[in-house]
mmCIF file of C-alpha atoms and ligand atoms in Angstrom:
data_model
loop_
_atom_site.group_PDB
_atom_site.id
_atom_site.type_symbol
_atom_site.label_atom_id
_atom_site.label_comp_id
_atom_site.label_asym_id
_atom_site.label_seq_id
_atom_site.Cartn_x
_atom_site.Cartn_y
_atom_site.Cartn_z
ATOM 1 C CA MET Y 21 82.895 89.862 108.326
ATOM 2 C CA SER Y 22 85.058 87.128 107.489
ATOM 3 C CA LYS Y 23 86.668 85.281 110.259
ATOM 4 C CA MET Y 24 90.314 86.389 108.887
ATOM 5 C CA TYR Y 25 89.619 90.074 109.792
ATOM 6 C CA ARG Y 26 88.353 89.467 113.393
ATOM 7 C CA GLY Y 27 90.329 91.474 116.049
ATOM 8 C CA LYS Y 28 92.276 93.212 113.162
ATOM 9 C CA GLU Y 29 90.736 96.408 113.923
ATOM 10 C CA ILE Y 30 90.525 97.346 110.265
ATOM 11 C CA PHE Y 31 88.043 99.980 110.957
ATOM 12 C CA LYS Y 32 89.317 103.036 113.117
ATOM 13 C CA PRO Y 33 86.723 105.654 113.071
ATOM 14 C CA LEU Y 34 87.210 109.224 114.040
ATOM 15 C CA ASN Y 35 84.975 110.774 116.478
ATOM 16 C CA THR Y 36 82.517 113.459 115.539
ATOM 17 C CA GLY Y 37 84.307 116.890 115.280
ATOM 18 C CA TRP Y 38 86.510 119.134 113.385
ATOM 19 C CA ILE Y 39 89.727 117.858 112.214
ATOM 20 C CA ASP Y 40 91.088 121.354 110.719
ATOM 21 C CA GLU Y 41 89.290 124.665 110.037
ATOM 22 C CA ARG Y 42 87.832 123.184 106.823
ATOM 23 C CA VAL Y 43 87.385 119.372 107.417
ATOM 24 C CA ALA Y 44 84.857 117.851 109.767
ATOM 25 C CA CYS Y 45 83.639 114.330 110.292
ATOM 26 C CA VAL Y 46 80.705 112.570 111.818
ATOM 27 C CA ARG Y 47 80.985 109.160 113.319
ATOM 28 C CA GLU Y 48 78.292 106.785 112.245
ATOM 29 C CA TRP Y 49 79.029 103.460 114.512
ATOM 30 C CA VAL Y 50 82.407 102.274 112.774
ATOM 31 C CA ALA Y 51 81.972 104.526 109.654
ATOM 32 C CA ASN Y 52 82.708 108.177 109.234
ATOM 33 C CA ILE Y 53 81.077 110.766 107.096
ATOM 34 C CA PHE Y 54 83.654 113.784 106.176
ATOM 35 C CA PHE Y 55 82.593 117.340 105.217
ATOM 36 C CA TYR Y 56 84.740 119.799 103.629
ATOM 37 C CA ARG Y 57 83.899 123.372 104.008
ATOM 38 C CA LYS Y 58 84.912 126.594 102.088
ATOM 39 C CA GLY Y 59 82.717 129.593 102.478
ATOM 40 C CA ASP Y 60 79.130 128.845 102.318
ATOM 41 C CA SER Y 61 79.544 125.679 100.399
ATOM 42 C CA VAL Y 62 80.092 122.345 102.040
ATOM 43 C CA ILE Y 63 81.108 118.984 100.199
ATOM 44 C CA MET Y 64 80.022 115.764 101.784
ATOM 45 C CA ILE Y 65 82.260 112.889 101.299
ATOM 46 C CA ASP Y 66 80.514 109.543 101.539
ATOM 47 C CA ALA Y 67 77.117 109.437 102.852
ATOM 48 C CA GLY Y 68 76.877 106.501 105.357
ATOM 49 C CA TYR Y 69 74.469 103.654 105.905
ATOM 50 C CA ASN Y 70 71.563 106.080 106.152
ATOM 51 C CA TYR Y 71 72.200 107.301 109.484
ATOM 52 C CA ASP Y 72 69.243 108.615 111.450
ATOM 53 C CA ARG Y 73 71.433 110.892 113.407
ATOM 54 C CA LEU Y 74 73.102 112.595 110.782
ATOM 55 C CA GLU Y 75 71.098 115.953 110.983
ATOM 56 C CA GLU Y 76 71.447 116.084 114.667
ATOM 57 C CA LYS Y 77 75.419 115.437 114.665
ATOM 58 C CA MET Y 78 75.733 117.985 111.912
ATOM 59 C CA GLY Y 79 74.379 120.340 113.985
ATOM 60 C CA TRP Y 80 76.903 119.998 116.770
ATOM 61 C CA LEU Y 81 79.452 120.874 114.225
ATOM 62 C CA GLY Y 82 77.448 124.002 112.918
ATOM 63 C CA LEU Y 83 76.876 122.178 109.517
ATOM 64 C CA ASP Y 84 73.467 122.885 107.691
ATOM 65 C CA PRO Y 85 72.230 119.962 105.553
ATOM 66 C CA LYS Y 86 70.994 122.338 103.265
ATOM 67 C CA ALA Y 87 74.320 123.763 102.553
ATOM 68 C CA ILE Y 88 75.041 120.625 100.966
ATOM 69 C CA LYS Y 89 74.951 120.713 97.105
ATOM 70 C CA HIS Y 90 77.742 118.016 96.393
ATOM 71 C CA ILE Y 91 78.215 114.491 97.718
ATOM 72 C CA LEU Y 92 81.555 112.646 96.846
ATOM 73 C CA ILE Y 93 81.244 108.958 96.669
ATOM 74 C CA THR Y 94 84.708 107.404 97.324
ATOM 75 C CA HIS Y 95 83.360 103.969 96.596
ATOM 76 C CA GLN Y 96 80.265 101.736 96.637
ATOM 77 C CA ASP Y 97 80.248 99.861 100.226
ATOM 78 C CA THR Y 98 76.955 100.037 102.027
ATOM 79 C CA ASP Y 99 78.532 102.165 104.693
ATOM 80 C CA HIS Y 100 79.357 104.911 102.207
ATOM 81 C CA VAL Y 101 76.367 104.718 99.749
ATOM 82 C CA GLY Y 102 73.297 103.701 102.041
ATOM 83 C CA ALA Y 103 71.831 107.026 102.413
ATOM 84 C CA VAL Y 104 71.741 107.702 98.751
ATOM 85 C CA GLU Y 105 70.325 104.600 97.690
ATOM 86 C CA ALA Y 106 67.098 104.866 95.772
ATOM 87 C CA ASP Y 107 64.792 103.563 98.693
ATOM 88 C CA SER Y 108 66.639 105.442 101.557
ATOM 89 C CA LEU Y 109 64.208 107.265 103.930
ATOM 90 C CA GLY Y 110 66.892 109.564 105.657
ATOM 91 C CA LEU Y 111 67.909 113.079 105.592
ATOM 92 C CA LEU Y 112 69.674 112.927 101.946
ATOM 93 C CA ALA Y 113 67.083 111.358 100.180
ATOM 94 C CA ALA Y 114 64.708 114.348 100.715
ATOM 95 C CA ARG Y 115 67.143 116.639 99.087
ATOM 96 C CA GLN Y 116 66.905 115.892 95.466
ATOM 97 C CA ASN Y 117 68.975 118.862 94.535
ATOM 98 C CA ILE Y 118 72.270 117.359 95.549
ATOM 99 C CA LYS Y 119 74.854 116.356 93.115
ATOM 100 C CA LEU Y 120 76.636 112.972 93.573
ATOM 101 C CA ASP Y 121 80.114 112.452 92.029
ATOM 102 C CA TYR Y 122 81.692 109.048 92.177
ATOM 103 C CA GLY Y 123 85.162 108.841 93.091
ATOM 104 C CA ILE Y 124 88.030 106.199 92.510
ATOM 105 C CA LEU Y 125 89.609 106.554 95.612
ATOM 106 C CA GLY Y 126 89.360 102.660 96.466
ATOM 107 C CA SER Y 127 87.422 99.866 95.651
ATOM 108 C CA SER Y 128 86.442 99.099 99.391
ATOM 109 C CA ASP Y 129 87.107 100.004 103.037
ATOM 110 C CA LEU Y 130 89.494 96.836 102.960
ATOM 111 C CA ASP Y 131 91.862 98.799 100.865
ATOM 112 C CA GLN Y 132 93.102 100.365 103.813
ATOM 113 C CA ALA Y 133 93.665 97.281 105.710
ATOM 114 C CA SER Y 134 96.049 95.407 102.752
ATOM 115 C CA LYS Y 135 96.183 94.725 99.289
ATOM 116 C CA LEU Y 136 95.119 91.289 99.952
ATOM 117 C CA THR Y 137 92.209 91.942 102.144
ATOM 118 C CA ALA Y 138 91.134 94.595 99.464
ATOM 119 C CA LYS Y 139 91.226 92.257 96.851
ATOM 120 C CA LEU Y 140 89.125 89.628 98.925
ATOM 121 C CA GLN Y 141 86.539 92.032 99.137
ATOM 122 C CA THR Y 142 86.698 93.377 95.840
ATOM 123 C CA GLU Y 143 86.764 89.963 93.946
ATOM 124 C CA LEU Y 144 84.712 88.143 96.418
ATOM 125 C CA PHE Y 145 82.206 89.991 98.160
ATOM 126 C CA LEU Y 146 81.172 92.947 95.983
ATOM 127 C CA PRO Y 147 80.816 90.844 92.647
ATOM 128 C CA LEU Y 148 78.615 88.295 94.849
ATOM 129 C CA ILE Y 149 76.348 90.904 96.674
ATOM 130 C CA TYR Y 150 76.192 94.092 94.617
ATOM 131 C CA PRO Y 151 74.125 92.790 91.426
ATOM 132 C CA PHE Y 152 71.546 91.908 94.161
ATOM 133 C CA VAL Y 153 72.040 95.040 96.378
ATOM 134 C CA ARG Y 154 71.993 97.449 93.523
ATOM 135 C CA SER Y 155 68.763 96.095 92.401
ATOM 136 C CA GLY Y 156 67.492 97.911 95.553
ATOM 137 C CA SER Y 157 65.484 95.066 96.898
ATOM 138 C CA CYS Y 158 67.579 92.156 97.571
ATOM 139 C CA LYS Y 159 68.075 91.247 101.339
ATOM 140 C CA ILE Y 160 71.309 89.833 102.844
ATOM 141 C CA TYR Y 161 70.726 87.559 105.648
ATOM 142 C CA ASN Y 162 73.424 86.145 107.995
ATOM 143 C CA LEU Y 163 72.550 83.082 109.860
ATOM 144 C CA ASP Y 164 73.738 81.946 113.005
ATOM 145 C CA PHE Y 165 72.577 80.675 116.593
ATOM 146 C CA PRO Y 166 70.507 83.547 118.717
ATOM 147 C CA GLU Y 167 73.433 84.024 121.314
ATOM 148 C CA VAL Y 168 76.085 84.703 118.487
ATOM 149 C CA ILE Y 169 73.338 86.947 116.540
ATOM 150 C CA LYS Y 170 72.959 88.838 119.849
ATOM 151 C CA VAL Y 171 76.819 89.388 120.064
ATOM 152 C CA ARG Y 172 77.054 90.066 116.303
ATOM 153 C CA ASN Y 173 74.548 92.852 116.494
ATOM 154 C CA GLU Y 174 76.297 94.558 119.200
ATOM 155 C CA LEU Y 175 79.533 94.585 117.263
ATOM 156 C CA LEU Y 176 78.584 94.584 113.750
ATOM 157 C CA PRO Y 177 74.960 96.021 113.472
ATOM 158 C CA ALA Y 178 73.255 94.889 110.392
ATOM 159 C CA GLY Y 179 73.605 97.483 107.542
ATOM 160 C CA GLU Y 180 71.099 98.451 104.955
ATOM 161 C CA ARG Y 181 68.934 95.432 103.655
ATOM 162 C CA GLU Y 182 70.858 93.107 105.718
ATOM 163 C CA GLU Y 183 69.730 91.156 108.754
ATOM 164 C CA ASN Y 184 71.216 89.007 111.239
ATOM 165 C CA VAL Y 185 68.925 86.288 111.830
ATOM 166 C CA PRO Y 186 68.959 84.394 114.992
ATOM 167 C CA CYS Y 187 68.284 80.500 114.191
ATOM 168 C CA ASP Y 188 69.031 76.785 114.458
ATOM 169 C CA LEU Y 189 69.602 75.768 111.163
ATOM 170 C CA ASN Y 190 68.346 72.460 112.063
ATOM 171 C CA ASP Y 191 64.988 73.682 112.277
ATOM 172 C CA THR Y 192 63.270 75.555 109.521
ATOM 173 C CA ALA Y 193 61.281 78.088 111.679
ATOM 174 C CA TRP Y 194 63.628 80.815 110.687
ATOM 175 C CA PHE Y 195 62.216 80.581 107.212
ATOM 176 C CA GLU Y 196 59.187 82.635 108.164
ATOM 177 C CA ARG Y 197 60.907 85.680 109.165
ATOM 178 C CA ILE Y 198 62.530 85.953 105.304
ATOM 179 C CA ASP Y 199 61.189 88.019 102.882
ATOM 180 C CA ALA Y 200 62.722 86.839 99.735
ATOM 181 C CA SER Y 201 60.411 88.188 96.973
ATOM 182 C CA GLY Y 202 63.044 90.846 96.038
ATOM 183 C CA GLY Y 203 65.965 88.302 95.955
ATOM 184 C CA ALA Y 204 67.892 87.131 99.064
ATOM 185 C CA VAL Y 205 71.420 86.177 99.741
ATOM 186 C CA PHE Y 206 71.948 83.883 102.855
ATOM 187 C CA PHE Y 207 75.400 83.578 104.520
ATOM 188 C CA ALA Y 208 76.390 80.550 106.701
ATOM 189 C CA ALA Y 209 79.950 81.419 107.568
ATOM 190 C CA GLY Y 210 82.010 78.887 109.322
ATOM 191 C CA VAL Y 211 78.743 76.922 110.319
ATOM 192 C CA PHE Y 212 78.662 73.794 108.583
ATOM 193 C CA TYR Y 213 81.986 72.308 109.650
ATOM 194 C CA TYR Y 214 79.783 71.772 112.642
ATOM 195 C CA PHE Y 215 76.878 69.866 110.471
ATOM 196 C CA LEU Y 216 76.603 66.434 109.409
ATOM 197 C CA LYS Y 217 76.181 65.695 105.711
ATOM 198 C CA GLU Y 218 72.857 65.026 105.858
ATOM 199 C CA GLN Y 219 72.011 67.958 107.866
ATOM 200 C CA VAL Y 220 73.330 70.415 104.959
ATOM 201 C CA ARG Y 221 71.797 68.335 102.329
ATOM 202 C CA SER Y 222 68.147 68.558 103.947
ATOM 203 C CA LEU Y 223 68.698 72.282 104.681
ATOM 204 C CA VAL Y 224 69.588 73.137 101.277
ATOM 205 C CA CYS Y 225 66.832 70.954 99.679
ATOM 206 C CA LYS Y 226 64.416 72.780 101.964
ATOM 207 C CA MET Y 227 65.817 76.133 101.185
ATOM 208 C CA ALA Y 228 65.635 75.622 97.588
ATOM 209 C CA ASP Y 229 61.947 74.815 98.004
ATOM 210 C CA ALA Y 230 61.440 77.994 100.065
ATOM 211 C CA PHE Y 231 63.556 80.561 98.372
ATOM 212 C CA PRO Y 232 63.609 79.960 94.630
ATOM 213 C CA GLY Y 233 66.180 82.308 93.068
ATOM 214 C CA GLY Y 234 67.866 82.726 96.481
ATOM 215 C CA VAL Y 235 71.688 82.324 96.945
ATOM 216 C CA LEU Y 236 73.220 80.561 99.888
ATOM 217 C CA VAL Y 237 77.180 81.157 100.404
ATOM 218 C CA PHE Y 238 79.225 79.234 103.024
ATOM 219 C CA ASP Y 239 82.743 78.065 103.410
ATOM 220 C CA ALA Y 240 83.543 74.289 103.071
ATOM 221 C CA ALA Y 241 86.738 71.903 103.284
ATOM 222 C CA ASN Y 242 87.473 68.318 102.157
ATOM 223 C CA LYS Y 243 87.287 65.439 104.792
ATOM 224 C CA LYS Y 244 91.180 65.755 105.870
ATOM 225 C CA ALA Y 245 90.383 69.486 106.735
ATOM 226 C CA VAL Y 246 87.547 68.781 108.493
ATOM 227 C CA LYS Y 247 88.702 65.980 110.571
ATOM 228 C CA LEU Y 248 91.413 68.041 111.670
ATOM 229 C CA MET Y 249 89.071 70.694 112.725
ATOM 230 C CA LEU Y 250 87.014 68.178 114.736
ATOM 231 C CA LYS Y 251 90.305 67.010 116.305
ATOM 232 C CA THR Y 252 90.845 70.690 117.429
ATOM 233 C CA TRP Y 253 87.612 71.389 118.965
ATOM 234 C CA ILE Y 254 87.191 67.864 120.717
ATOM 235 C CA LYS Y 255 90.422 68.652 122.488
ATOM 236 C CA ASP Y 256 89.230 72.519 123.200
ATOM 237 C CA ALA Y 257 86.059 71.170 124.561
ATOM 238 C CA GLN Y 258 87.674 68.652 126.664
ATOM 239 C CA ILE Y 259 85.661 65.824 125.305
ATOM 240 C CA LYS Y 260 86.943 62.404 126.711
ATOM 241 C CA ASP Y 261 85.193 60.009 124.585
ATOM 242 C CA VAL Y 262 87.072 60.818 121.201
ATOM 243 C CA GLY Y 263 86.782 57.320 119.754
ATOM 244 C CA ALA Y 264 82.913 57.604 119.777
ATOM 245 C CA TYR Y 265 83.030 60.921 118.467
ATOM 246 C CA PHE Y 266 85.286 60.001 115.643
ATOM 247 C CA ALA Y 267 83.255 56.901 114.913
ATOM 248 C CA VAL Y 268 80.833 59.518 113.390
ATOM 249 C CA ALA Y 269 83.605 61.901 111.731
ATOM 250 C CA ASP Y 270 83.111 60.234 108.298
ATOM 251 C CA ALA Y 271 79.115 61.501 108.510
ATOM 252 C CA TYR Y 272 80.283 65.318 108.885
ATOM 253 C CA PHE Y 273 80.003 67.463 105.864
ATOM 254 C CA ALA Y 274 83.001 67.807 103.890
ATOM 255 C CA VAL Y 275 83.534 68.471 100.088
ATOM 256 C CA ALA Y 276 86.656 68.711 97.867
ATOM 257 C CA ASP Y 277 84.780 69.531 94.480
ATOM 258 C CA ALA Y 278 81.504 71.425 95.568
ATOM 259 C CA LYS Y 279 80.309 71.281 91.783
ATOM 260 C CA ALA Y 280 80.342 67.496 91.473
ATOM 261 C CA GLY Y 281 79.699 66.758 95.114
ATOM 262 C CA LEU Y 282 76.765 69.180 95.701
ATOM 263 C CA SER Y 283 75.093 69.280 92.257
ATOM 264 C CA PRO Y 284 73.405 65.761 92.553
ATOM 265 C CA TRP Y 285 71.543 66.948 95.793
ATOM 266 C CA ASP Y 286 68.998 68.871 93.741
ATOM 267 C CA GLU Y 287 68.558 69.566 90.129
ATOM 268 C CA ARG Y 288 67.451 73.092 90.976
ATOM 269 C CA LEU Y 289 71.038 73.945 92.441
ATOM 270 C CA SER Y 290 73.713 75.862 90.344
ATOM 271 C CA VAL Y 291 76.921 75.343 92.099
ATOM 272 C CA SER Y 292 80.297 77.278 91.832
ATOM 273 C CA SER Y 293 83.072 77.640 94.014
ATOM 274 C CA ARG Y 294 86.540 79.109 94.647
ATOM 275 C CA GLY Y 295 89.668 78.460 96.539
ATOM 276 C CA TYR Y 296 89.098 80.142 99.941
ATOM 277 C CA MET Y 297 92.185 82.153 99.485
ATOM 278 C CA LEU Y 298 93.885 81.472 96.119
ATOM 279 C CA GLY Y 299 90.540 81.882 94.402
ATOM 280 C CA TYR Y 300 90.512 85.388 95.427
ATOM 281 C CA ASN Y 301 94.114 86.620 95.791
ATOM 282 C CA ASP Y 302 97.113 86.780 93.519
ATOM 283 C CA LEU Y 303 99.908 85.412 95.329
ATOM 284 C CA THR Y 304 102.645 87.119 93.084
ATOM 285 C CA ASP Y 305 101.679 90.154 94.778
ATOM 286 C CA PRO Y 306 104.851 91.618 96.615
ATOM 287 C CA SER Y 307 102.673 92.134 99.767
ATOM 288 C CA VAL Y 308 101.830 88.347 100.275
ATOM 289 C CA SER Y 309 104.686 86.756 102.752
ATOM 290 C CA GLY Y 310 106.116 83.417 101.909
ATOM 291 C CA PHE Y 311 104.506 82.009 104.891
ATOM 292 C CA PHE Y 312 101.032 83.361 103.833
ATOM 293 C CA ARG Y 313 101.746 81.811 100.302
ATOM 294 C CA PHE Y 314 102.539 78.376 101.905
ATOM 295 C CA LEU Y 315 99.489 78.601 104.025
ATOM 296 C CA SER Y 316 97.205 79.318 101.447
ATOM 297 C CA ARG Y 317 98.529 76.717 99.126
ATOM 298 C CA VAL Y 318 97.964 74.215 102.018
ATOM 299 C CA GLY Y 319 94.680 75.372 102.872
ATOM 300 C CA ASP Y 320 93.269 75.530 99.033
ATOM 301 C CA ASN Y 321 95.260 72.771 97.644
ATOM 302 C CA SER Y 322 95.473 70.035 100.133
ATOM 303 C CA MET Y 323 92.329 70.994 102.171
ATOM 304 C CA ASN Y 324 90.291 72.049 99.394
ATOM 305 C CA MET Y 325 89.133 75.171 101.724
ATOM 306 C CA GLN Y 326 86.567 77.093 99.551
ATOM 307 C CA ILE Y 327 83.794 79.589 99.327
ATOM 308 C CA VAL Y 328 80.718 77.761 97.820
ATOM 309 C CA LYS Y 329 77.916 79.725 96.217
ATOM 310 C CA LEU Y 330 74.463 77.876 95.609
ATOM 311 C CA LYS Y 331 71.844 79.498 93.492
ATOM 312 C CA PHE Y 332 68.353 78.196 93.917
ATOM 313 C CA GLY Y 333 66.921 77.798 90.510
ATOM 314 C CA LYS Y 334 63.237 78.964 90.044
HETATM 315 C C1 SAM J 2 83.330 79.202 113.293
HETATM 316 S S1 SAM J 2 81.827 80.023 113.916
HETATM 317 C C2 SAM J 2 81.407 81.181 112.531
HETATM 318 C C3 SAM J 2 80.828 82.223 113.084
HETATM 319 C C4 SAM J 2 80.010 83.392 112.606
HETATM 320 N N1 SAM J 2 79.078 82.764 111.725
HETATM 321 C C5 SAM J 2 80.361 84.723 111.917
HETATM 322 O O1 SAM J 2 79.949 85.166 110.948
HETATM 323 O O2 SAM J 2 81.373 85.404 112.511
HETATM 324 C C6 SAM J 2 80.585 78.641 113.437
HETATM 325 C C7 SAM J 2 79.233 79.379 113.983
HETATM 326 O O3 SAM J 2 78.365 78.127 113.692
HETATM 327 C C8 SAM J 2 77.190 78.256 114.286
HETATM 328 N N2 SAM J 2 76.513 77.282 114.400
HETATM 329 C C9 SAM J 2 76.801 76.022 114.654
HETATM 330 N N3 SAM J 2 75.452 75.080 114.645
HETATM 331 C C10 SAM J 2 74.656 75.789 114.352
HETATM 332 C C11 SAM J 2 73.145 75.996 113.868
HETATM 333 N N4 SAM J 2 72.730 74.721 114.245
HETATM 334 N N5 SAM J 2 72.551 76.734 113.491
HETATM 335 C C12 SAM J 2 73.122 77.917 113.542
HETATM 336 N N6 SAM J 2 74.141 78.236 113.709
HETATM 337 C C13 SAM J 2 75.229 77.125 113.961
HETATM 338 C C14 SAM J 2 78.012 78.600 115.891
HETATM 339 O O4 SAM J 2 77.035 79.465 116.713
HETATM 340 C C15 SAM J 2 79.362 79.408 115.195
HETATM 341 O O5 SAM J 2 78.829 80.945 115.576
#
């Protein structure tokens, strides 16, 4: 999940139980699967990730999985459709007689947070990920140090076809864990601000060798912004020898125009990028505060904050 949602409690799942005499829900981590019962019929609303305790928890509620003849899918986030995807192995996959209905209740979970976050999710993550995910074989990999992945696994367990990969991105040993045969999307979120330009270039070229057809997505900013970030981190880390640190500041990875700056690295790269905020949001939307508009412009325009997508040609 992007940094901007951290601590915002956008997911507020209900515990497993009956809400009123007709409506019940099962809690699956941070997701809910709802049931509407009328007489002998039960309609299931959304299907969850592919939850191995679904049958057991339905049992707590006195609901028989065999009674489900319809599932209403409100939208196609993985925590709502995982259990009905073609290659799911769970309870629902075995029940071929269930009819699926597709709702238009929302484009994503984040609709519940705000219009802005919904737009970000709908226009950034879904178009980026779904063409691969729908193909039924593509994997999604989140890359970070082992200690960060450990926490991530506790707070945000990996979803269907998603894997949180513990790694040091300066060492390609983690490549061996990856099966990119069905396509792969790699996320390095907020990571490359810590890297020297040469380290990012070397990683990108090695990934282009190892994962033809794969995609690497990361955020980046221009030199001015990266220097500002470095300053903050140096202060936070109480580093005294600031001069020595800044002597190498220009070597840190920063880019103003991703296509122009990164394409020459390797001819197999196809590079695209969009503004971190303005690229995904309509600032004329009334839900956007003046302060946020100002911050977005500063971030995207004067710091070139952006989401970069690198596709590795075959
Ligand atoms: C601003 S945080 C982004 C957090 C995290 N990626 C997420 O999705 O929530 C920067 C991250 O870069 C990671 N990082 C820095 N150097 C790294 C390296 N050599 N290999 C892997 N991850 C690294 C840090 O562990 C840190 O979690």
